[in-house]
Amino acid sequence: MAEQQFKREPAVRIFAQELSRIEMQLEKKDDGKGNRFTPSYCLSPTGARINRVFICGALTEVDEIDTQNASFVKGRLVDPTGAITIMAGQYQPEVAATLRYLSDKIPVFAAVVGKLNIYKPQDGGYYVSIRPEDLHVVTREIVDTWIGETAICTIERIKTLKELMAAGKYTEEQKAVIAVYNPQIDELKRMVRIAIGKEASNDYKPPGMNDGDGGVKKPATASNEQAKNSTSPPVTSPAAQTSAQEIKEPNIEAGYILLKDMCSLSEDGTVGGNAFADRLVQRKLASPDTAMTLVKGLMDGDMAYEVRMGRLKAV
């Protein structure tokens, strides 16, 4: 059987306000070919089908969080429409290190590519955050370019949604978007107008995005050299790509089976990330140096996800 490599899904440009409202996750389906690398998706209020996102804005907060199960770095990224949380843990060491480095330099303009994490506690509600795959400091010009491109993408989705609602003809996914979000076209259009500066938000002023004299520190930006070739979504660093490519299907497959077995024996259906990594080493599926890389490979291949920080569950 030919060895499979990771094929990354394109990142969707989406504003923080819409991103923070996403609660609908599509059930992962078998593609009929036994391919466990079939990506998982979320659906947004404008109907975007999302595997990963690309967002730019001002990084205004960085906090180090330690829990009983894990430690991670939390960041707050703000665009003109709202804010979204970034959560980098032991499976995102490069981004976590970058956030720590930036903690005494904020606010700074940043670009982030990552996957969504939607946590739904038993008492109701939901919390949306980004599991970052890459983060770069960028210039204000790059943020402005992203805002313009994202506005165009969002307007196109709104237009399609409006036409579908007028015609009353939907696919099953589109029906689900209408049922879950009850999208209000005028409200979605207003979000775009706020983003491009055509309308002021009465209830939200993003800190760090104010260029006037309102007492908000202007975010630092990257130099021209740092920003070179940064107009497109950041991609995973070559080192990270090499690490992912070194994990071939047999190890991923065996690791996935082991994770499923461990989850099935757990009371809550999850296992600790460190415990799973230790078991991978014990079973000789990975070395102590590559165990976490294999775990990250499972997550990048949409075969596992973090239910909460430090706890893994097989898909």
PDB file of C-alpha atoms in Angstrom:
ATOM      1  CA  MET A   1       0.000   0.000   0.000  1.00  0.00           C
ATOM      2  CA  ALA A   2       1.368   3.388  -0.934  1.00  0.00           C
ATOM      3  CA  GLU A   3       2.321   5.624   1.931  1.00  0.00           C
ATOM      4  CA  GLN A   4       0.077   8.627   2.412  1.00  0.00           C
ATOM      5  CA  GLN A   5       1.311  12.127   3.095  1.00  0.00           C
ATOM      6  CA  PHE A   6      -0.564  14.949   4.739  1.00  0.00           C
ATOM      7  CA  LYS A   7      -2.517  17.194   2.404  1.00  0.00           C
ATOM      8  CA  ARG A   8      -3.405  20.436   4.108  1.00  0.00           C
ATOM      9  CA  GLU A   9      -6.774  22.021   3.432  1.00  0.00           C
ATOM     10  CA  PRO A  10      -6.766  25.687   2.302  1.00  0.00           C
ATOM     11  CA  ALA A  11      -7.265  28.149   5.150  1.00  0.00           C
ATOM     12  CA  VAL A  12     -10.508  30.147   5.110  1.00  0.00           C
ATOM     13  CA  ARG A  13     -10.369  33.917   5.641  1.00  0.00           C
ATOM     14  CA  ILE A  14     -12.958  34.802   8.259  1.00  0.00           C
ATOM     15  CA  PHE A  15     -13.525  37.689  10.696  1.00  0.00           C
ATOM     16  CA  ALA A  16     -13.317  37.140  14.451  1.00  0.00           C
ATOM     17  CA  GLN A  17     -16.990  37.988  15.020  1.00  0.00           C
ATOM     18  CA  GLU A  18     -18.166  35.209  12.711  1.00  0.00           C
ATOM     19  CA  LEU A  19     -15.452  32.866  13.934  1.00  0.00           C
ATOM     20  CA  SER A  20     -16.512  33.232  17.565  1.00  0.00           C
ATOM     21  CA  ARG A  21     -20.085  32.225  16.666  1.00  0.00           C
ATOM     22  CA  ILE A  22     -19.175  28.906  15.064  1.00  0.00           C
ATOM     23  CA  GLU A  23     -20.690  25.973  16.923  1.00  0.00           C
ATOM     24  CA  MET A  24     -21.575  23.530  14.155  1.00  0.00           C
ATOM     25  CA  GLN A  25     -19.202  20.642  13.528  1.00  0.00           C
ATOM     26  CA  LEU A  26     -19.828  18.194  10.703  1.00  0.00           C
ATOM     27  CA  GLU A  27     -19.626  14.524  11.514  1.00  0.00           C
ATOM     28  CA  LYS A  28     -16.503  13.068   9.988  1.00  0.00           C
ATOM     29  CA  LYS A  29     -17.426  10.589   7.253  1.00  0.00           C
ATOM     30  CA  ASP A  30     -15.497   7.707   5.729  1.00  0.00           C
ATOM     31  CA  ASP A  31     -14.527   8.525   2.147  1.00  0.00           C
ATOM     32  CA  GLY A  32     -15.026   4.886   1.159  1.00  0.00           C
ATOM     33  CA  LYS A  33     -11.311   4.389   0.526  1.00  0.00           C
ATOM     34  CA  GLY A  34     -10.252   3.635   4.071  1.00  0.00           C
ATOM     35  CA  ASN A  35      -8.485   6.987   4.211  1.00  0.00           C
ATOM     36  CA  ARG A  36      -8.163   8.090   7.824  1.00  0.00           C
ATOM     37  CA  PHE A  37      -6.772  11.444   6.724  1.00  0.00           C
ATOM     38  CA  THR A  38     -10.209  12.656   5.608  1.00  0.00           C
ATOM     39  CA  PRO A  39     -10.435  16.197   7.063  1.00  0.00           C
ATOM     40  CA  SER A  40     -13.076  17.322   9.528  1.00  0.00           C
ATOM     41  CA  TYR A  41     -15.070  20.509   9.013  1.00  0.00           C
ATOM     42  CA  CYS A  42     -17.087  23.184  10.776  1.00  0.00           C
ATOM     43  CA  LEU A  43     -19.790  25.346   9.199  1.00  0.00           C
ATOM     44  CA  SER A  44     -19.899  29.100   9.869  1.00  0.00           C
ATOM     45  CA  PRO A  45     -22.930  31.447   9.996  1.00  0.00           C
ATOM     46  CA  THR A  46     -22.244  32.538   6.390  1.00  0.00           C
ATOM     47  CA  GLY A  47     -21.940  28.931   5.254  1.00  0.00           C
ATOM     48  CA  ALA A  48     -18.148  28.673   5.064  1.00  0.00           C
ATOM     49  CA  ARG A  49     -16.945  25.064   5.201  1.00  0.00           C
ATOM     50  CA  ILE A  50     -13.894  25.270   7.422  1.00  0.00           C
ATOM     51  CA  ASN A  51     -11.047  22.905   8.189  1.00  0.00           C
ATOM     52  CA  ARG A  52      -8.547  25.622   9.094  1.00  0.00           C
ATOM     53  CA  VAL A  53      -8.672  29.415   9.274  1.00  0.00           C
ATOM     54  CA  PHE A  54      -6.419  32.360   8.409  1.00  0.00           C
ATOM     55  CA  ILE A  55      -6.913  35.471  10.541  1.00  0.00           C
ATOM     56  CA  CYS A  56      -4.934  38.675  11.118  1.00  0.00           C
ATOM     57  CA  GLY A  57      -5.205  41.330  13.798  1.00  0.00           C
ATOM     58  CA  ALA A  58      -3.637  42.773  16.917  1.00  0.00           C
ATOM     59  CA  LEU A  59      -2.245  40.363  19.486  1.00  0.00           C
ATOM     60  CA  THR A  60      -3.244  42.189  22.664  1.00  0.00           C
ATOM     61  CA  GLU A  61      -2.854  39.625  25.459  1.00  0.00           C
ATOM     62  CA  VAL A  62      -0.615  36.654  26.217  1.00  0.00           C
ATOM     63  CA  ASP A  63      -1.056  34.540  29.345  1.00  0.00           C
ATOM     64  CA  GLU A  64       0.694  31.435  30.640  1.00  0.00           C
ATOM     65  CA  ILE A  65      -1.846  28.932  31.975  1.00  0.00           C
ATOM     66  CA  ASP A  66      -0.969  25.917  34.131  1.00  0.00           C
ATOM     67  CA  THR A  67      -3.533  23.234  34.955  1.00  0.00           C
ATOM     68  CA  GLN A  68      -3.341  19.828  36.579  1.00  0.00           C
ATOM     69  CA  ASN A  69      -3.276  18.120  33.182  1.00  0.00           C
ATOM     70  CA  ALA A  70      -1.285  20.520  31.025  1.00  0.00           C
ATOM     71  CA  SER A  71       0.289  23.919  30.580  1.00  0.00           C
ATOM     72  CA  PHE A  72      -0.367  26.175  27.618  1.00  0.00           C
ATOM     73  CA  VAL A  73      -0.078  29.734  26.369  1.00  0.00           C
ATOM     74  CA  LYS A  74      -3.241  31.693  25.645  1.00  0.00           C
ATOM     75  CA  GLY A  75      -3.294  34.668  23.307  1.00  0.00           C
ATOM     76  CA  ARG A  76      -6.014  37.137  22.350  1.00  0.00           C
ATOM     77  CA  LEU A  77      -6.161  38.238  18.714  1.00  0.00           C
ATOM     78  CA  VAL A  78      -8.339  41.227  17.826  1.00  0.00           C
ATOM     79  CA  ASP A  79      -9.614  42.337  14.427  1.00  0.00           C
ATOM     80  CA  PRO A  80     -12.048  45.228  13.753  1.00  0.00           C
ATOM     81  CA  THR A  81     -15.082  42.983  14.405  1.00  0.00           C
ATOM     82  CA  GLY A  82     -14.132  41.234  17.628  1.00  0.00           C
ATOM     83  CA  ALA A  83     -11.632  38.957  19.327  1.00  0.00           C
ATOM     84  CA  ILE A  84     -10.711  35.281  19.295  1.00  0.00           C
ATOM     85  CA  THR A  85      -8.606  33.186  21.669  1.00  0.00           C
ATOM     86  CA  ILE A  86      -5.467  31.323  20.571  1.00  0.00           C
ATOM     87  CA  MET A  87      -4.482  28.267  22.618  1.00  0.00           C
ATOM     88  CA  ALA A  88      -0.973  26.838  22.102  1.00  0.00           C
ATOM     89  CA  GLY A  89      -0.037  23.816  24.182  1.00  0.00           C
ATOM     90  CA  GLN A  90       2.499  21.013  24.145  1.00  0.00           C
ATOM     91  CA  TYR A  91       1.517  20.037  20.594  1.00  0.00           C
ATOM     92  CA  GLN A  92       2.237  23.544  19.270  1.00  0.00           C
ATOM     93  CA  PRO A  93       5.667  24.193  20.831  1.00  0.00           C
ATOM     94  CA  GLU A  94       6.891  26.608  18.142  1.00  0.00           C
ATOM     95  CA  VAL A  95       3.827  28.852  18.394  1.00  0.00           C
ATOM     96  CA  ALA A  96       3.859  28.648  22.196  1.00  0.00           C
ATOM     97  CA  ALA A  97       7.493  29.781  22.188  1.00  0.00           C
ATOM     98  CA  THR A  98       6.643  32.657  19.840  1.00  0.00           C
ATOM     99  CA  LEU A  99       3.782  33.795  22.072  1.00  0.00           C
ATOM    100  CA  ARG A 100       6.044  33.719  25.127  1.00  0.00           C
ATOM    101  CA  TYR A 101       8.624  35.787  23.251  1.00  0.00           C
ATOM    102  CA  LEU A 102       5.960  38.347  22.297  1.00  0.00           C
ATOM    103  CA  SER A 103       4.407  38.549  25.770  1.00  0.00           C
ATOM    104  CA  ASP A 104       6.393  41.660  26.746  1.00  0.00           C
ATOM    105  CA  LYS A 105       6.121  43.251  23.295  1.00  0.00           C
ATOM    106  CA  ILE A 106       2.343  43.370  22.840  1.00  0.00           C
ATOM    107  CA  PRO A 107       0.349  44.738  21.239  1.00  0.00           C
ATOM    108  CA  VAL A 108       1.746  43.561  17.913  1.00  0.00           C
ATOM    109  CA  PHE A 109       0.102  42.813  14.589  1.00  0.00           C
ATOM    110  CA  ALA A 110       0.038  39.078  13.892  1.00  0.00           C
ATOM    111  CA  ALA A 111      -1.208  36.551  11.341  1.00  0.00           C
ATOM    112  CA  VAL A 112      -2.392  33.115  12.458  1.00  0.00           C
ATOM    113  CA  VAL A 113      -3.253  29.899  10.634  1.00  0.00           C
ATOM    114  CA  GLY A 114      -4.848  27.132  12.652  1.00  0.00           C
ATOM    115  CA  LYS A 115      -7.721  24.791  13.317  1.00  0.00           C
ATOM    116  CA  LEU A 116     -10.794  25.503  15.377  1.00  0.00           C
ATOM    117  CA  ASN A 117     -11.399  24.014  18.778  1.00  0.00           C
ATOM    118  CA  ILE A 118     -15.034  24.123  19.904  1.00  0.00           C
ATOM    119  CA  TYR A 119     -15.490  23.198  23.549  1.00  0.00           C
ATOM    120  CA  LYS A 120     -19.018  22.482  24.747  1.00  0.00           C
ATOM    121  CA  PRO A 121     -19.198  21.998  28.524  1.00  0.00           C
ATOM    122  CA  GLN A 122     -21.900  19.787  30.009  1.00  0.00           C
ATOM    123  CA  ASP A 123     -23.683  22.769  31.553  1.00  0.00           C
ATOM    124  CA  GLY A 124     -24.335  24.248  28.111  1.00  0.00           C
ATOM    125  CA  GLY A 125     -22.859  26.959  25.925  1.00  0.00           C
ATOM    126  CA  TYR A 126     -19.707  26.685  23.855  1.00  0.00           C
ATOM    127  CA  TYR A 127     -16.256  28.240  23.598  1.00  0.00           C
ATOM    128  CA  VAL A 128     -14.381  28.740  20.327  1.00  0.00           C
ATOM    129  CA  SER A 129     -10.610  29.027  20.120  1.00  0.00           C
ATOM    130  CA  ILE A 130      -7.886  28.500  17.528  1.00  0.00           C
ATOM    131  CA  ARG A 131      -5.294  25.743  17.799  1.00  0.00           C
ATOM    132  CA  PRO A 132      -2.513  27.596  15.957  1.00  0.00           C
ATOM    133  CA  GLU A 133      -0.318  25.855  13.425  1.00  0.00           C
ATOM    134  CA  ASP A 134       1.665  28.985  12.617  1.00  0.00           C
ATOM    135  CA  LEU A 135       1.922  32.567  13.864  1.00  0.00           C
ATOM    136  CA  HIS A 136       3.884  35.480  12.409  1.00  0.00           C
ATOM    137  CA  VAL A 137       4.341  39.129  13.351  1.00  0.00           C
ATOM    138  CA  VAL A 138       3.237  41.215  10.348  1.00  0.00           C
ATOM    139  CA  THR A 139       2.823  44.838   9.274  1.00  0.00           C
ATOM    140  CA  ARG A 140      -0.296  46.986   9.487  1.00  0.00           C
ATOM    141  CA  GLU A 141      -0.351  46.957   5.670  1.00  0.00           C
ATOM    142  CA  ILE A 142      -0.643  43.169   5.653  1.00  0.00           C
ATOM    143  CA  VAL A 143      -3.483  43.325   8.178  1.00  0.00           C
ATOM    144  CA  ASP A 144      -5.268  45.892   6.005  1.00  0.00           C
ATOM    145  CA  THR A 145      -4.805  43.659   2.949  1.00  0.00           C
ATOM    146  CA  TRP A 146      -6.213  40.704   4.885  1.00  0.00           C
ATOM    147  CA  ILE A 147      -9.220  42.791   5.968  1.00  0.00           C
ATOM    148  CA  GLY A 148      -9.964  43.720   2.349  1.00  0.00           C
ATOM    149  CA  GLU A 149      -9.584  40.149   1.084  1.00  0.00           C
ATOM    150  CA  THR A 150     -11.638  38.732   3.948  1.00  0.00           C
ATOM    151  CA  ALA A 151     -14.381  41.304   3.339  1.00  0.00           C
ATOM    152  CA  ILE A 152     -14.612  40.179  -0.298  1.00  0.00           C
ATOM    153  CA  CYS A 153     -14.749  36.490   0.685  1.00  0.00           C
ATOM    154  CA  THR A 154     -17.390  37.190   3.333  1.00  0.00           C
ATOM    155  CA  ILE A 155     -19.560  39.271   0.982  1.00  0.00           C
ATOM    156  CA  GLU A 156     -19.450  36.445  -1.575  1.00  0.00           C
ATOM    157  CA  ARG A 157     -20.659  33.972   1.063  1.00  0.00           C
ATOM    158  CA  ILE A 158     -23.388  36.372   2.207  1.00  0.00           C
ATOM    159  CA  LYS A 159     -24.536  36.856  -1.394  1.00  0.00           C
ATOM    160  CA  THR A 160     -24.754  33.102  -1.941  1.00  0.00           C
ATOM    161  CA  LEU A 161     -26.602  32.662   1.342  1.00  0.00           C
ATOM    162  CA  LYS A 162     -29.084  35.420   0.479  1.00  0.00           C
ATOM    163  CA  GLU A 163     -29.806  33.896  -2.930  1.00  0.00           C
ATOM    164  CA  LEU A 164     -30.364  30.464  -1.401  1.00  0.00           C
ATOM    165  CA  MET A 165     -32.714  31.845   1.242  1.00  0.00           C
ATOM    166  CA  ALA A 166     -34.692  33.719  -1.425  1.00  0.00           C
ATOM    167  CA  ALA A 167     -34.987  30.623  -3.617  1.00  0.00           C
ATOM    168  CA  GLY A 168     -35.689  28.289  -0.717  1.00  0.00           C
ATOM    169  CA  LYS A 169     -33.470  25.595  -2.221  1.00  0.00           C
ATOM    170  CA  TYR A 170     -30.727  24.243  -0.001  1.00  0.00           C
ATOM    171  CA  THR A 171     -28.306  21.373   0.286  1.00  0.00           C
ATOM    172  CA  GLU A 172     -28.383  19.426   3.557  1.00  0.00           C
ATOM    173  CA  GLU A 173     -25.432  21.452   4.872  1.00  0.00           C
ATOM    174  CA  GLN A 174     -27.088  24.736   3.918  1.00  0.00           C
ATOM    175  CA  LYS A 175     -30.305  23.665   5.638  1.00  0.00           C
ATOM    176  CA  ALA A 176     -28.277  22.978   8.759  1.00  0.00           C
ATOM    177  CA  VAL A 177     -26.646  26.433   8.608  1.00  0.00           C
ATOM    178  CA  ILE A 178     -30.081  28.086   8.434  1.00  0.00           C
ATOM    179  CA  ALA A 179     -31.452  25.936  11.263  1.00  0.00           C
ATOM    180  CA  VAL A 180     -28.502  26.386  13.624  1.00  0.00           C
ATOM    181  CA  TYR A 181     -27.572  30.027  13.035  1.00  0.00           C
ATOM    182  CA  ASN A 182     -30.747  31.653  11.660  1.00  0.00           C
ATOM    183  CA  PRO A 183     -28.447  34.062   9.777  1.00  0.00           C
ATOM    184  CA  GLN A 184     -29.551  37.682   9.545  1.00  0.00           C
ATOM    185  CA  ILE A 185     -28.274  39.123   6.265  1.00  0.00           C
ATOM    186  CA  ASP A 186     -28.304  42.755   7.458  1.00  0.00           C
ATOM    187  CA  GLU A 187     -26.349  41.827  10.583  1.00  0.00           C
ATOM    188  CA  LEU A 188     -23.739  39.965   8.535  1.00  0.00           C
ATOM    189  CA  LYS A 189     -23.402  42.891   6.118  1.00  0.00           C
ATOM    190  CA  ARG A 190     -22.946  45.261   9.052  1.00  0.00           C
ATOM    191  CA  MET A 191     -20.072  43.101  10.304  1.00  0.00           C
ATOM    192  CA  VAL A 192     -18.308  43.617   6.972  1.00  0.00           C
ATOM    193  CA  ARG A 193     -18.993  47.374   6.993  1.00  0.00           C
ATOM    194  CA  ILE A 194     -17.492  47.612  10.470  1.00  0.00           C
ATOM    195  CA  ALA A 195     -14.464  45.604   9.342  1.00  0.00           C
ATOM    196  CA  ILE A 196     -13.680  47.924   6.424  1.00  0.00           C
ATOM    197  CA  GLY A 197     -14.361  51.089   8.441  1.00  0.00           C
ATOM    198  CA  LYS A 198     -17.624  52.072   6.751  1.00  0.00           C
ATOM    199  CA  GLU A 199     -19.560  51.855  10.004  1.00  0.00           C
ATOM    200  CA  ALA A 200     -18.580  52.274  13.635  1.00  0.00           C
ATOM    201  CA  SER A 201     -19.337  49.606  16.191  1.00  0.00           C
ATOM    202  CA  ASN A 202     -21.290  51.061  19.115  1.00  0.00           C
ATOM    203  CA  ASP A 203     -20.606  48.160  21.425  1.00  0.00           C
ATOM    204  CA  TYR A 204     -17.071  47.098  20.578  1.00  0.00           C
ATOM    205  CA  LYS A 205     -13.803  48.940  20.038  1.00  0.00           C
ATOM    206  CA  PRO A 206     -10.926  46.531  19.470  1.00  0.00           C
ATOM    207  CA  PRO A 207      -8.006  47.433  21.722  1.00  0.00           C
ATOM    208  CA  GLY A 208      -4.746  47.900  19.907  1.00  0.00           C
ATOM    209  CA  MET A 209      -6.405  48.739  16.578  1.00  0.00           C
ATOM    210  CA  ASN A 210      -6.788  52.456  17.325  1.00  0.00           C
ATOM    211  CA  ASP A 211      -4.352  54.661  15.413  1.00  0.00           C
ATOM    212  CA  GLY A 212      -5.616  57.862  16.995  1.00  0.00           C
ATOM    213  CA  ASP A 213      -4.918  59.478  20.332  1.00  0.00           C
ATOM    214  CA  GLY A 214      -7.419  57.448  22.312  1.00  0.00           C
ATOM    215  CA  GLY A 215      -4.866  56.212  24.782  1.00  0.00           C
ATOM    216  CA  VAL A 216      -4.366  52.854  23.088  1.00  0.00           C
ATOM    217  CA  LYS A 217      -0.824  51.858  22.315  1.00  0.00           C
ATOM    218  CA  LYS A 218      -0.326  51.323  18.583  1.00  0.00           C
ATOM    219  CA  PRO A 219       0.702  47.728  17.879  1.00  0.00           C
ATOM    220  CA  ALA A 220       4.251  47.097  16.828  1.00  0.00           C
ATOM    221  CA  THR A 221       4.740  45.848  13.297  1.00  0.00           C
ATOM    222  CA  ALA A 222       7.260  43.702  11.510  1.00  0.00           C
ATOM    223  CA  SER A 223      10.015  45.311   9.519  1.00  0.00           C
ATOM    224  CA  ASN A 224       9.811  45.254   5.733  1.00  0.00           C
ATOM    225  CA  GLU A 225      12.305  42.387   5.678  1.00  0.00           C
ATOM    226  CA  GLN A 226      10.256  40.382   8.207  1.00  0.00           C
ATOM    227  CA  ALA A 227       7.074  41.020   6.280  1.00  0.00           C
ATOM    228  CA  LYS A 228       8.515  40.017   2.920  1.00  0.00           C
ATOM    229  CA  ASN A 229       6.389  37.340   1.227  1.00  0.00           C
ATOM    230  CA  SER A 230       3.850  37.517   4.057  1.00  0.00           C
ATOM    231  CA  THR A 231       0.848  38.674   2.007  1.00  0.00           C
ATOM    232  CA  SER A 232      -0.332  35.065   1.695  1.00  0.00           C
ATOM    233  CA  PRO A 233      -1.435  32.895   4.636  1.00  0.00           C
ATOM    234  CA  PRO A 234       1.524  31.704   6.690  1.00  0.00           C
ATOM    235  CA  VAL A 235       2.428  28.075   6.137  1.00  0.00           C
ATOM    236  CA  THR A 236       3.904  25.589   8.519  1.00  0.00           C
ATOM    237  CA  SER A 237       7.632  26.031   8.854  1.00  0.00           C
ATOM    238  CA  PRO A 238       9.883  23.722   6.756  1.00  0.00           C
ATOM    239  CA  ALA A 239      11.086  22.023   9.923  1.00  0.00           C
ATOM    240  CA  ALA A 240       7.540  21.267  11.005  1.00  0.00           C
ATOM    241  CA  GLN A 241       6.613  20.058   7.525  1.00  0.00           C
ATOM    242  CA  THR A 242       9.616  17.736   7.495  1.00  0.00           C
ATOM    243  CA  SER A 243       8.665  16.342  10.897  1.00  0.00           C
ATOM    244  CA  ALA A 244       5.132  15.645   9.712  1.00  0.00           C
ATOM    245  CA  GLN A 245       6.318  14.005   6.506  1.00  0.00           C
ATOM    246  CA  GLU A 246       8.632  11.695   8.414  1.00  0.00           C
ATOM    247  CA  ILE A 247       5.592  10.040  10.010  1.00  0.00           C
ATOM    248  CA  LYS A 248       4.367   7.561   7.445  1.00  0.00           C
ATOM    249  CA  GLU A 249       0.987   5.869   7.401  1.00  0.00           C
ATOM    250  CA  PRO A 250       1.976   2.652   9.265  1.00  0.00           C
ATOM    251  CA  ASN A 251       3.056   4.553  12.392  1.00  0.00           C
ATOM    252  CA  ILE A 252       0.092   6.909  12.194  1.00  0.00           C
ATOM    253  CA  GLU A 253      -2.275   3.972  11.737  1.00  0.00           C
ATOM    254  CA  ALA A 254      -0.802   2.039  14.655  1.00  0.00           C
ATOM    255  CA  GLY A 255      -0.821   5.167  16.814  1.00  0.00           C
ATOM    256  CA  TYR A 256      -4.457   5.813  15.940  1.00  0.00           C
ATOM    257  CA  ILE A 257      -5.456   2.249  16.868  1.00  0.00           C
ATOM    258  CA  LEU A 258      -3.598   2.552  20.168  1.00  0.00           C
ATOM    259  CA  LEU A 259      -5.301   5.865  20.953  1.00  0.00           C
ATOM    260  CA  LYS A 260      -8.744   4.400  20.210  1.00  0.00           C
ATOM    261  CA  ASP A 261      -8.020   1.451  22.496  1.00  0.00           C
ATOM    262  CA  MET A 262      -6.853   3.707  25.320  1.00  0.00           C
ATOM    263  CA  CYS A 263      -9.870   6.003  24.922  1.00  0.00           C
ATOM    264  CA  SER A 264     -12.256   3.041  25.014  1.00  0.00           C
ATOM    265  CA  LEU A 265     -10.817   1.997  28.373  1.00  0.00           C
ATOM    266  CA  SER A 266     -11.061   5.494  29.849  1.00  0.00           C
ATOM    267  CA  GLU A 267     -14.074   6.528  31.931  1.00  0.00           C
ATOM    268  CA  ASP A 268     -14.583   9.757  29.989  1.00  0.00           C
ATOM    269  CA  GLY A 269     -13.348   8.486  26.619  1.00  0.00           C
ATOM    270  CA  THR A 270     -10.179  10.601  26.699  1.00  0.00           C
ATOM    271  CA  VAL A 271      -6.529  10.061  27.593  1.00  0.00           C
ATOM    272  CA  GLY A 272      -3.801  12.360  28.826  1.00  0.00           C
ATOM    273  CA  GLY A 273      -1.423  13.490  26.106  1.00  0.00           C
ATOM    274  CA  ASN A 274       1.691  12.648  28.118  1.00  0.00           C
ATOM    275  CA  ALA A 275       0.342   9.212  29.046  1.00  0.00           C
ATOM    276  CA  PHE A 276      -0.384   8.471  25.395  1.00  0.00           C
ATOM    277  CA  ALA A 277       3.081   9.641  24.338  1.00  0.00           C
ATOM    278  CA  ASP A 278       4.651   7.377  26.979  1.00  0.00           C
ATOM    279  CA  ARG A 279       2.619   4.424  25.692  1.00  0.00           C
ATOM    280  CA  LEU A 280       3.763   5.121  22.124  1.00  0.00           C
ATOM    281  CA  VAL A 281       7.350   4.828  23.327  1.00  0.00           C
ATOM    282  CA  GLN A 282       6.594   1.644  25.295  1.00  0.00           C
ATOM    283  CA  ARG A 283       5.020   0.053  22.202  1.00  0.00           C
ATOM    284  CA  LYS A 284       8.037   1.187  20.143  1.00  0.00           C
ATOM    285  CA  LEU A 285       5.819   3.156  17.792  1.00  0.00           C
ATOM    286  CA  ALA A 286       7.936   6.238  18.455  1.00  0.00           C
ATOM    287  CA  SER A 287      11.063   7.312  20.275  1.00  0.00           C
ATOM    288  CA  PRO A 288      10.997   9.753  23.197  1.00  0.00           C
ATOM    289  CA  ASP A 289      12.071  12.444  20.707  1.00  0.00           C
ATOM    290  CA  THR A 290       9.365  11.696  18.114  1.00  0.00           C
ATOM    291  CA  ALA A 291       6.372  10.701  20.260  1.00  0.00           C
ATOM    292  CA  MET A 292       4.927  14.205  20.425  1.00  0.00           C
ATOM    293  CA  THR A 293       5.503  14.605  16.690  1.00  0.00           C
ATOM    294  CA  LEU A 294       3.411  11.492  16.071  1.00  0.00           C
ATOM    295  CA  VAL A 295       0.677  12.861  18.356  1.00  0.00           C
ATOM    296  CA  LYS A 296       0.713  16.111  16.400  1.00  0.00           C
ATOM    297  CA  GLY A 297       0.502  14.066  13.203  1.00  0.00           C
ATOM    298  CA  LEU A 298      -2.689  12.417  14.449  1.00  0.00           C
ATOM    299  CA  MET A 299      -4.169  15.828  15.201  1.00  0.00           C
ATOM    300  CA  ASP A 300      -3.075  17.333  11.883  1.00  0.00           C
ATOM    301  CA  GLY A 301      -4.611  14.331  10.125  1.00  0.00           C
ATOM    302  CA  ASP A 302      -7.937  14.932  11.917  1.00  0.00           C
ATOM    303  CA  MET A 303      -7.697  11.535  13.604  1.00  0.00           C
ATOM    304  CA  ALA A 304      -7.562  12.994  17.117  1.00  0.00           C
ATOM    305  CA  TYR A 305      -8.367  16.243  18.861  1.00  0.00           C
ATOM    306  CA  GLU A 306      -8.006  17.892  22.240  1.00  0.00           C
ATOM    307  CA  VAL A 307     -11.301  17.749  24.107  1.00  0.00           C
ATOM    308  CA  ARG A 308      -9.667  20.113  26.556  1.00  0.00           C
ATOM    309  CA  MET A 309      -6.072  21.072  27.122  1.00  0.00           C
ATOM    310  CA  GLY A 310      -3.982  17.976  27.743  1.00  0.00           C
ATOM    311  CA  ARG A 311      -6.777  15.436  27.046  1.00  0.00           C
ATOM    312  CA  LEU A 312      -6.936  13.632  23.701  1.00  0.00           C
ATOM    313  CA  LYS A 313      -9.807  11.807  22.041  1.00  0.00           C
ATOM    314  CA  ALA A 314      -9.769   9.646  18.914  1.00  0.00           C
ATOM    315  CA  VAL A 315     -12.081  10.691  16.084  1.00  0.00           C
TER     316      VAL A 315
END
